[in-house]
């Protein structure tokens, strides 16, 4: 089965599509193993499934679409007609991205797995009209994708985990565990998108041993201050940050706040690190040069990741036994920021964690999250659960997503 995975993240910079050939045995779930990942070119063999990455592509949002998406995210007020129109517009854009990728790769998908664009995510229950409610919203009309592409579409993955008592995130740990577990090597699979999240996999881990959570801002704050101060959508290759000086006092103060001290499982988004956070961050840095502010935002991401590893991973019983080898596998847009990668490497060095890029293992970092949703769609199509309860806090395994037919 060829599955198209479609991902648009909290950075709201565009759409990633990955075409993946997946095969198990006779429609039954392959047996689990601790053998980990074995890549041969763009192919992987795991204990659960065979993967072949046929190709991937990225499509940027136009300036006005990105502005509309950012305006709708975590908005205290919004136009209902505009939200409805945005839902259908994104469905068209996702369809066009899948069709363009199929033409590029000269192949056709049998199934699409689309994460959608998150407008709001509240994993913790809060009081609403007299009831404690947790809620999430990913927009991008799946019925449009199914009609345009001509194949079934799995979408809206998070609610089933939340219905089972989980936080609805993170979901990528299912791919991380499936691909990167190893009998002897301890691995921390770190993605830096708009939000940074990790999956910690002890040597020889069972699924219940996996630790996964959001570590804090990834590119989100860096992008926001770069756009505000320099009129650029992001700090290309970290060139602005490398010319600045980190304001350590600001970073250390932020890392003492509740989110960073809270025990996993935990999730984050623009609700925690969006407009209001950036406004306060800029206020805290107001007496410093613009380059210093971008450098400080970059250091916040790196130090938050290292702090999470030190506080919540290395203290875990499975990791406290000190595996002979521990490495971090980095992916996501942040892996293209050389200054951020250098800062992260320096922070991890005292922890004796080796930093690698997922590209070194054959999985392009830009494609990883799209591949994850291709895998999740594949599992849902076969009615197999694909949340990781130890990562999301769910009380049970759950089959994720909803299926739209052409």
Coordinates of C-alpha atoms in Angstrom, one line a residue:
X1 CA 0.0 0.0 0.0
X2 CA 1.3 3.5 -0.9
X3 CA 0.3 6.1 1.6
X4 CA 0.6 9.9 1.3
X5 CA 1.4 11.5 4.6
X6 CA 0.5 15.2 4.8
X7 CA 1.7 17.5 7.6
X8 CA 1.5 21.3 8.2
X9 CA 2.9 22.3 11.6
X10 CA 2.6 25.0 14.2
X11 CA 5.1 27.2 12.3
X12 CA 2.4 27.5 9.6
X13 CA 5.0 27.8 6.9
X14 CA 3.5 25.3 4.5
X15 CA 2.8 21.7 3.7
X16 CA 5.0 18.6 3.7
X17 CA 4.0 15.5 1.8
X18 CA 5.7 12.1 1.9
X19 CA 4.8 9.1 -0.3
X20 CA 5.6 5.9 1.6
X21 CA 5.2 2.3 0.5
X22 CA 4.2 0.1 3.5
X23 CA 3.7 -3.6 3.7
X24 CA 2.9 -6.0 6.6
X25 CA 1.9 -9.6 6.4
X26 CA -1.6 -10.6 5.2
X27 CA -3.4 -7.6 6.8
X28 CA -2.2 -8.7 10.3
X29 CA 0.0 -6.8 12.6
X30 CA 3.6 -7.9 12.2
X31 CA 5.2 -9.1 15.4
X32 CA 7.2 -6.6 17.5
X33 CA 10.9 -6.8 17.9
X34 CA 13.8 -4.9 19.5
X35 CA 16.0 -5.0 16.4
X36 CA 15.4 -1.4 15.6
X37 CA 15.8 0.3 12.2
X38 CA 17.7 -1.1 9.3
X39 CA 17.9 1.3 6.4
X40 CA 19.0 0.5 2.9
X41 CA 18.9 3.7 0.9
X42 CA 15.3 4.9 1.2
X43 CA 14.0 1.6 2.6
X44 CA 13.6 0.5 6.2
X45 CA 12.8 -2.8 7.8
X46 CA 11.4 -2.9 11.3
X47 CA 9.8 -5.5 13.4
X48 CA 6.4 -4.1 12.6
X49 CA 6.4 -3.1 8.9
X50 CA 8.5 -2.5 5.8
X51 CA 8.9 1.1 4.7
X52 CA 10.1 2.6 1.5
X53 CA 10.1 6.4 1.2
X54 CA 9.3 6.9 -2.5
X55 CA 9.7 10.7 -2.3
X56 CA 8.7 13.9 -0.5
X57 CA 8.1 17.5 -1.2
X58 CA 7.5 20.8 0.5
X59 CA 5.0 23.5 -0.5
X60 CA 5.1 26.9 1.1
X61 CA 1.9 28.7 2.0
X62 CA 1.4 32.0 0.2
X63 CA 1.9 35.1 2.3
X64 CA -1.8 35.8 2.7
X65 CA -2.7 32.1 3.5
X66 CA 0.0 32.0 6.2
X67 CA -1.3 35.3 7.7
X68 CA -4.8 33.8 7.8
X69 CA -3.7 30.6 9.5
X70 CA -1.6 32.5 12.0
X71 CA -4.5 34.9 12.7
X72 CA -6.8 31.9 13.4
X73 CA -4.5 30.1 15.7
X74 CA -5.4 30.4 19.4
X75 CA -7.5 33.5 18.4
X76 CA -9.6 34.9 21.2
X77 CA -12.1 36.2 18.5
X78 CA -12.5 34.9 15.0
X79 CA -15.0 35.1 12.1
X80 CA -17.0 31.9 11.8
X81 CA -17.5 32.3 8.0
X82 CA -13.7 32.8 7.6
X83 CA -12.9 29.7 9.7
X84 CA -15.3 27.7 7.5
X85 CA -13.7 29.0 4.3
X86 CA -10.2 28.4 5.6
X87 CA -11.2 24.8 6.4
X88 CA -12.2 24.2 2.7
X89 CA -9.3 26.2 1.3
X90 CA -6.8 24.1 3.2
X91 CA -8.5 21.0 1.9
X92 CA -7.9 22.3 -1.6
X93 CA -4.3 23.2 -0.9
X94 CA -3.6 19.8 0.7
X95 CA -5.2 18.1 -2.3
X96 CA -3.0 20.1 -4.7
X97 CA 0.1 19.2 -2.7
X98 CA -0.6 15.5 -2.8
X99 CA -1.4 15.5 -6.5
X100 CA 1.8 17.5 -7.3
X101 CA 3.9 15.1 -5.2
X102 CA 2.3 12.1 -7.0
X103 CA 3.3 13.7 -10.4
X104 CA 6.8 14.4 -9.1
X105 CA 7.3 10.8 -7.9
X106 CA 5.3 9.3 -10.9
X107 CA 3.2 7.2 -8.5
X108 CA -0.3 7.3 -7.0
X109 CA -1.3 6.9 -3.4
X110 CA -3.9 4.4 -2.2
X111 CA -4.6 6.3 1.0
X112 CA -3.9 9.7 2.4
X113 CA -3.1 10.5 6.1
X114 CA -3.5 14.3 6.7
X115 CA -2.8 15.8 10.1
X116 CA -4.4 19.1 9.2
X117 CA -3.5 22.6 10.5
X118 CA -3.8 22.9 14.3
X119 CA -5.8 26.0 15.2
X120 CA -6.2 25.2 18.9
X121 CA -5.0 22.5 21.2
X122 CA -5.8 22.2 24.9
X123 CA -4.8 18.8 26.2
X124 CA -5.6 19.6 29.8
X125 CA -9.3 19.8 30.8
X126 CA -10.6 23.3 31.7
X127 CA -13.9 24.5 32.9
X128 CA -16.3 25.4 30.0
X129 CA -20.1 26.0 30.6
X130 CA -19.9 24.1 33.9
X131 CA -18.0 21.0 32.5
X132 CA -14.3 20.1 32.5
X133 CA -13.4 19.9 28.8
X134 CA -10.2 19.1 26.9
X135 CA -10.3 20.2 23.2
X136 CA -8.4 20.2 20.0
X137 CA -9.0 21.5 16.5
X138 CA -7.2 20.6 13.3
X139 CA -8.6 22.2 10.2
X140 CA -8.4 21.2 6.5
X141 CA -11.5 19.5 5.0
X142 CA -10.7 15.8 4.5
X143 CA -13.7 15.3 2.2
X144 CA -12.3 17.7 -0.2
X145 CA -8.9 15.8 -0.3
X146 CA -10.7 12.5 -0.8
X147 CA -12.8 13.9 -3.7
X148 CA -9.9 15.6 -5.4
X149 CA -7.3 12.8 -5.0
X150 CA -9.8 10.0 -5.4
X151 CA -8.7 7.8 -2.5
X152 CA -9.8 7.5 1.2
X153 CA -8.3 10.0 3.7
X154 CA -7.6 9.5 7.3
X155 CA -7.7 12.8 9.3
X156 CA -8.4 14.2 12.7
X157 CA -6.0 11.9 14.6
X158 CA -5.9 13.6 18.0
X159 CA -9.5 13.3 19.4
X160 CA -9.6 9.5 19.8
X161 CA -6.6 9.7 22.1
X162 CA -8.2 12.5 24.1
X163 CA -11.4 10.5 24.4
X164 CA -9.3 7.7 25.9
X165 CA -8.0 10.1 28.6
X166 CA -4.9 11.3 26.7
X167 CA -3.7 14.7 25.8
X168 CA -3.9 14.1 22.1
X169 CA -0.2 14.7 21.6
X170 CA 2.5 13.8 20.9
X171 CA 1.6 11.3 18.2
X172 CA 4.9 11.0 16.3
X173 CA 6.4 8.8 19.1
X174 CA 4.6 5.8 17.4
X175 CA 6.9 6.3 14.4
X176 CA 9.9 7.0 16.6
X177 CA 9.5 3.8 18.5
X178 CA 8.7 1.7 15.4
X179 CA 11.8 2.9 13.6
X180 CA 14.4 3.9 16.1
X181 CA 14.3 1.5 19.0
X182 CA 17.5 -0.5 19.4
X183 CA 18.5 -3.4 21.6
X184 CA 21.7 -1.7 22.9
X185 CA 21.5 2.0 22.1
X186 CA 19.5 4.5 24.0
X187 CA 17.9 7.1 21.7
X188 CA 16.3 10.5 22.1
X189 CA 14.4 11.3 18.9
X190 CA 14.1 15.1 18.9
X191 CA 11.9 17.0 16.5
X192 CA 12.2 20.8 16.2
X193 CA 9.2 22.2 14.4
X194 CA 7.2 25.2 15.6
X195 CA 7.2 23.3 18.9
X196 CA 10.1 21.0 20.0
X197 CA 9.2 17.5 21.1
X198 CA 11.2 14.4 22.0
X199 CA 10.7 10.7 22.2
X200 CA 13.1 8.9 24.6
X201 CA 13.6 5.2 23.8
X202 CA 15.7 3.2 26.3
X203 CA 17.8 0.3 25.0
X204 CA 15.6 -2.8 24.3
X205 CA 12.5 -0.7 25.1
X206 CA 8.9 -2.0 25.1
X207 CA 6.3 0.5 24.0
X208 CA 5.4 1.2 27.6
X209 CA 9.0 2.3 28.3
X210 CA 8.8 5.2 25.9
X211 CA 8.9 8.7 27.3
X212 CA 7.6 11.5 25.0
X213 CA 6.6 15.1 25.5
X214 CA 6.9 18.6 24.2
X215 CA 10.0 20.3 25.5
X216 CA 8.9 23.9 24.7
X217 CA 9.2 26.3 21.8
X218 CA 11.1 25.0 18.7
X219 CA 11.2 27.5 15.8
X220 CA 8.0 29.3 16.9
X221 CA 9.6 32.1 19.0
X222 CA 12.7 32.4 16.8
X223 CA 10.5 32.9 13.8
X224 CA 8.2 35.4 15.5
X225 CA 11.0 37.7 16.8
X226 CA 12.9 37.5 13.5
X227 CA 9.8 38.6 11.6
X228 CA 9.1 41.3 14.1
X229 CA 12.6 42.7 14.3
X230 CA 14.0 42.0 10.8
X231 CA 10.9 41.6 8.6
X232 CA 12.1 38.1 7.7
X233 CA 9.9 35.0 8.2
X234 CA 12.7 33.0 9.8
X235 CA 16.4 33.2 10.6
X236 CA 17.9 31.4 7.6
X237 CA 20.6 29.0 8.8
X238 CA 20.8 30.9 12.1
X239 CA 22.9 33.8 10.5
X240 CA 21.2 36.5 12.6
X241 CA 21.6 34.5 15.9
X242 CA 25.2 33.7 15.3
X243 CA 26.0 37.5 15.3
X244 CA 24.2 38.1 18.6
X245 CA 25.0 37.5 22.3
X246 CA 22.6 35.4 24.4
X247 CA 20.9 37.1 27.3
X248 CA 21.3 34.3 29.8
X249 CA 19.3 36.0 32.5
X250 CA 16.1 36.0 30.3
X251 CA 16.5 32.3 29.3
X252 CA 17.1 31.2 32.8
X253 CA 14.1 33.1 34.1
X254 CA 11.8 31.5 31.5
X255 CA 13.1 28.0 32.2
X256 CA 12.0 28.4 35.8
X257 CA 8.4 28.8 34.7
X258 CA 5.8 26.1 35.4
X259 CA 5.7 24.5 31.9
X260 CA 9.4 23.6 32.0
X261 CA 9.2 22.2 35.5
X262 CA 6.0 20.2 35.0
X263 CA 6.4 16.4 34.7
X264 CA 5.5 14.6 31.4
X265 CA 3.3 13.8 29.7
X266 CA 2.8 17.4 28.6
X267 CA 2.1 19.3 25.3
X268 CA 2.5 22.8 24.1
X269 CA 1.5 25.1 21.3
X270 CA 0.7 28.7 20.5
X271 CA -1.5 28.6 23.5
X272 CA 1.7 28.6 25.6
X273 CA 4.4 30.2 23.3
X274 CA 2.4 32.3 20.8
X275 CA 1.6 36.0 20.7
X276 CA 1.4 36.8 24.4
X277 CA 4.6 34.9 25.2
X278 CA 6.5 36.6 22.3
X279 CA 5.3 40.0 23.5
X280 CA 6.6 39.3 27.0
X281 CA 9.8 37.9 25.7
X282 CA 10.5 41.0 23.6
X283 CA 9.7 43.2 26.6
X284 CA 12.2 41.2 28.7
X285 CA 14.9 41.7 26.0
X286 CA 14.0 45.3 25.2
X287 CA 17.4 46.8 26.2
X288 CA 19.4 44.5 24.0
X289 CA 20.4 44.5 20.3
X290 CA 18.0 42.9 17.9
X291 CA 20.6 40.3 17.0
X292 CA 20.9 39.5 20.7
X293 CA 17.2 38.9 21.0
X294 CA 17.2 36.4 18.1
X295 CA 20.2 34.7 19.7
X296 CA 18.4 34.5 23.0
X297 CA 15.3 33.0 21.4
X298 CA 17.5 30.4 19.7
X299 CA 19.3 29.6 23.0
X300 CA 15.9 29.2 24.7
X301 CA 15.0 26.3 22.4
X302 CA 18.4 24.6 22.8
X303 CA 18.5 25.0 26.6
X304 CA 14.9 23.9 27.0
X305 CA 15.6 20.7 25.1
X306 CA 18.8 20.0 27.2
X307 CA 17.0 20.8 30.4
X308 CA 14.2 18.4 29.5
X309 CA 16.7 15.6 28.8
X310 CA 18.5 16.2 32.1
X311 CA 15.4 16.5 34.2
X312 CA 13.0 13.9 32.7
X313 CA 15.0 11.5 30.6
X314 CA 18.3 10.8 32.3
X315 CA 16.6 10.5 35.7
X316 CA 14.3 7.9 34.3
X317 CA 15.0 4.4 35.7
X318 CA 15.7 2.9 32.2
X319 CA 18.1 5.6 31.4
X320 CA 19.6 6.0 34.8
X321 CA 21.2 2.6 34.3
X322 CA 23.4 4.5 31.9
X323 CA 23.3 2.8 28.6
X324 CA 26.7 2.3 27.0
X325 CA 25.7 4.6 24.2
X326 CA 23.1 7.5 24.1
X327 CA 22.4 9.6 21.1
X328 CA 19.9 12.2 20.0
X329 CA 18.4 12.0 16.5
X330 CA 17.4 15.4 15.3
X331 CA 14.8 16.3 12.7
X332 CA 12.4 19.1 11.7
X333 CA 13.0 22.6 10.4
X334 CA 15.2 23.5 13.3
X335 CA 17.8 21.0 12.1
X336 CA 18.5 23.4 9.2
X337 CA 19.4 26.2 11.6
X338 CA 23.2 25.7 12.1
X339 CA 23.4 28.1 15.0
X340 CA 20.6 26.2 16.9
X341 CA 22.2 22.8 16.1
X342 CA 25.6 24.1 17.4
X343 CA 24.0 25.5 20.6
X344 CA 22.1 22.2 21.2
X345 CA 25.3 20.2 20.6
X346 CA 27.1 22.3 23.2
X347 CA 24.3 21.8 25.7
X348 CA 24.2 18.1 25.2
X349 CA 28.0 17.6 25.5
X350 CA 28.1 17.6 29.3
X351 CA 25.3 15.1 29.3
X352 CA 27.3 12.7 27.1
X353 CA 24.6 12.6 24.4
X354 CA 25.8 12.4 20.8
X355 CA 23.9 14.5 18.3
X356 CA 23.0 13.1 14.9
X357 CA 20.6 14.1 12.1
X358 CA 17.8 11.7 11.0
X359 CA 19.2 12.2 7.5
X360 CA 22.2 10.2 8.6
X361 CA 19.9 7.2 9.2
X362 CA 18.2 7.6 5.8
X363 CA 15.1 9.5 6.9
X364 CA 15.2 13.1 5.6
X365 CA 14.4 15.4 8.5
X366 CA 12.0 17.5 6.4
X367 CA 9.9 14.4 5.6
X368 CA 9.8 12.8 9.1
X369 CA 6.5 14.1 10.4
X370 CA 4.7 13.5 7.0
X371 CA 6.0 9.9 7.1
X372 CA 4.6 9.6 10.7
X373 CA 1.1 10.5 9.5
X374 CA 1.4 8.1 6.6
X375 CA 2.2 5.4 9.1
X376 CA -0.7 6.4 11.4
X377 CA -3.1 6.4 8.5
X378 CA -1.9 2.9 7.5
X379 CA -2.5 1.6 11.0
X380 CA -6.0 3.2 11.2
X381 CA -6.9 1.7 7.8
X382 CA -6.1 -1.7 9.3
X383 CA -8.0 -0.9 12.6
X384 CA -4.7 -1.0 14.6
X385 CA -4.2 1.4 17.5
X386 CA -1.3 3.8 17.1
X387 CA -1.2 6.1 20.1
X388 CA 1.5 5.6 22.7
X389 CA -0.3 5.8 26.1
X390 CA 2.9 6.4 28.0
X391 CA 3.5 9.4 25.8
X392 CA 0.0 10.9 25.7
X393 CA -1.3 9.8 29.1
X394 CA -4.2 7.9 27.6
X395 CA -5.7 5.1 29.7
X396 CA -5.7 2.7 26.7
X397 CA -4.5 2.2 23.2
X398 CA -6.8 3.8 20.6
X399 CA -7.4 3.6 16.9
X400 CA -6.8 7.2 15.7
X401 CA -8.5 9.3 13.1
X402 CA -11.6 9.5 11.0
X403 CA -11.9 8.2 7.4
X404 CA -13.4 10.2 4.5
X405 CA -14.2 8.3 1.2
X406 CA -14.1 9.7 -2.3

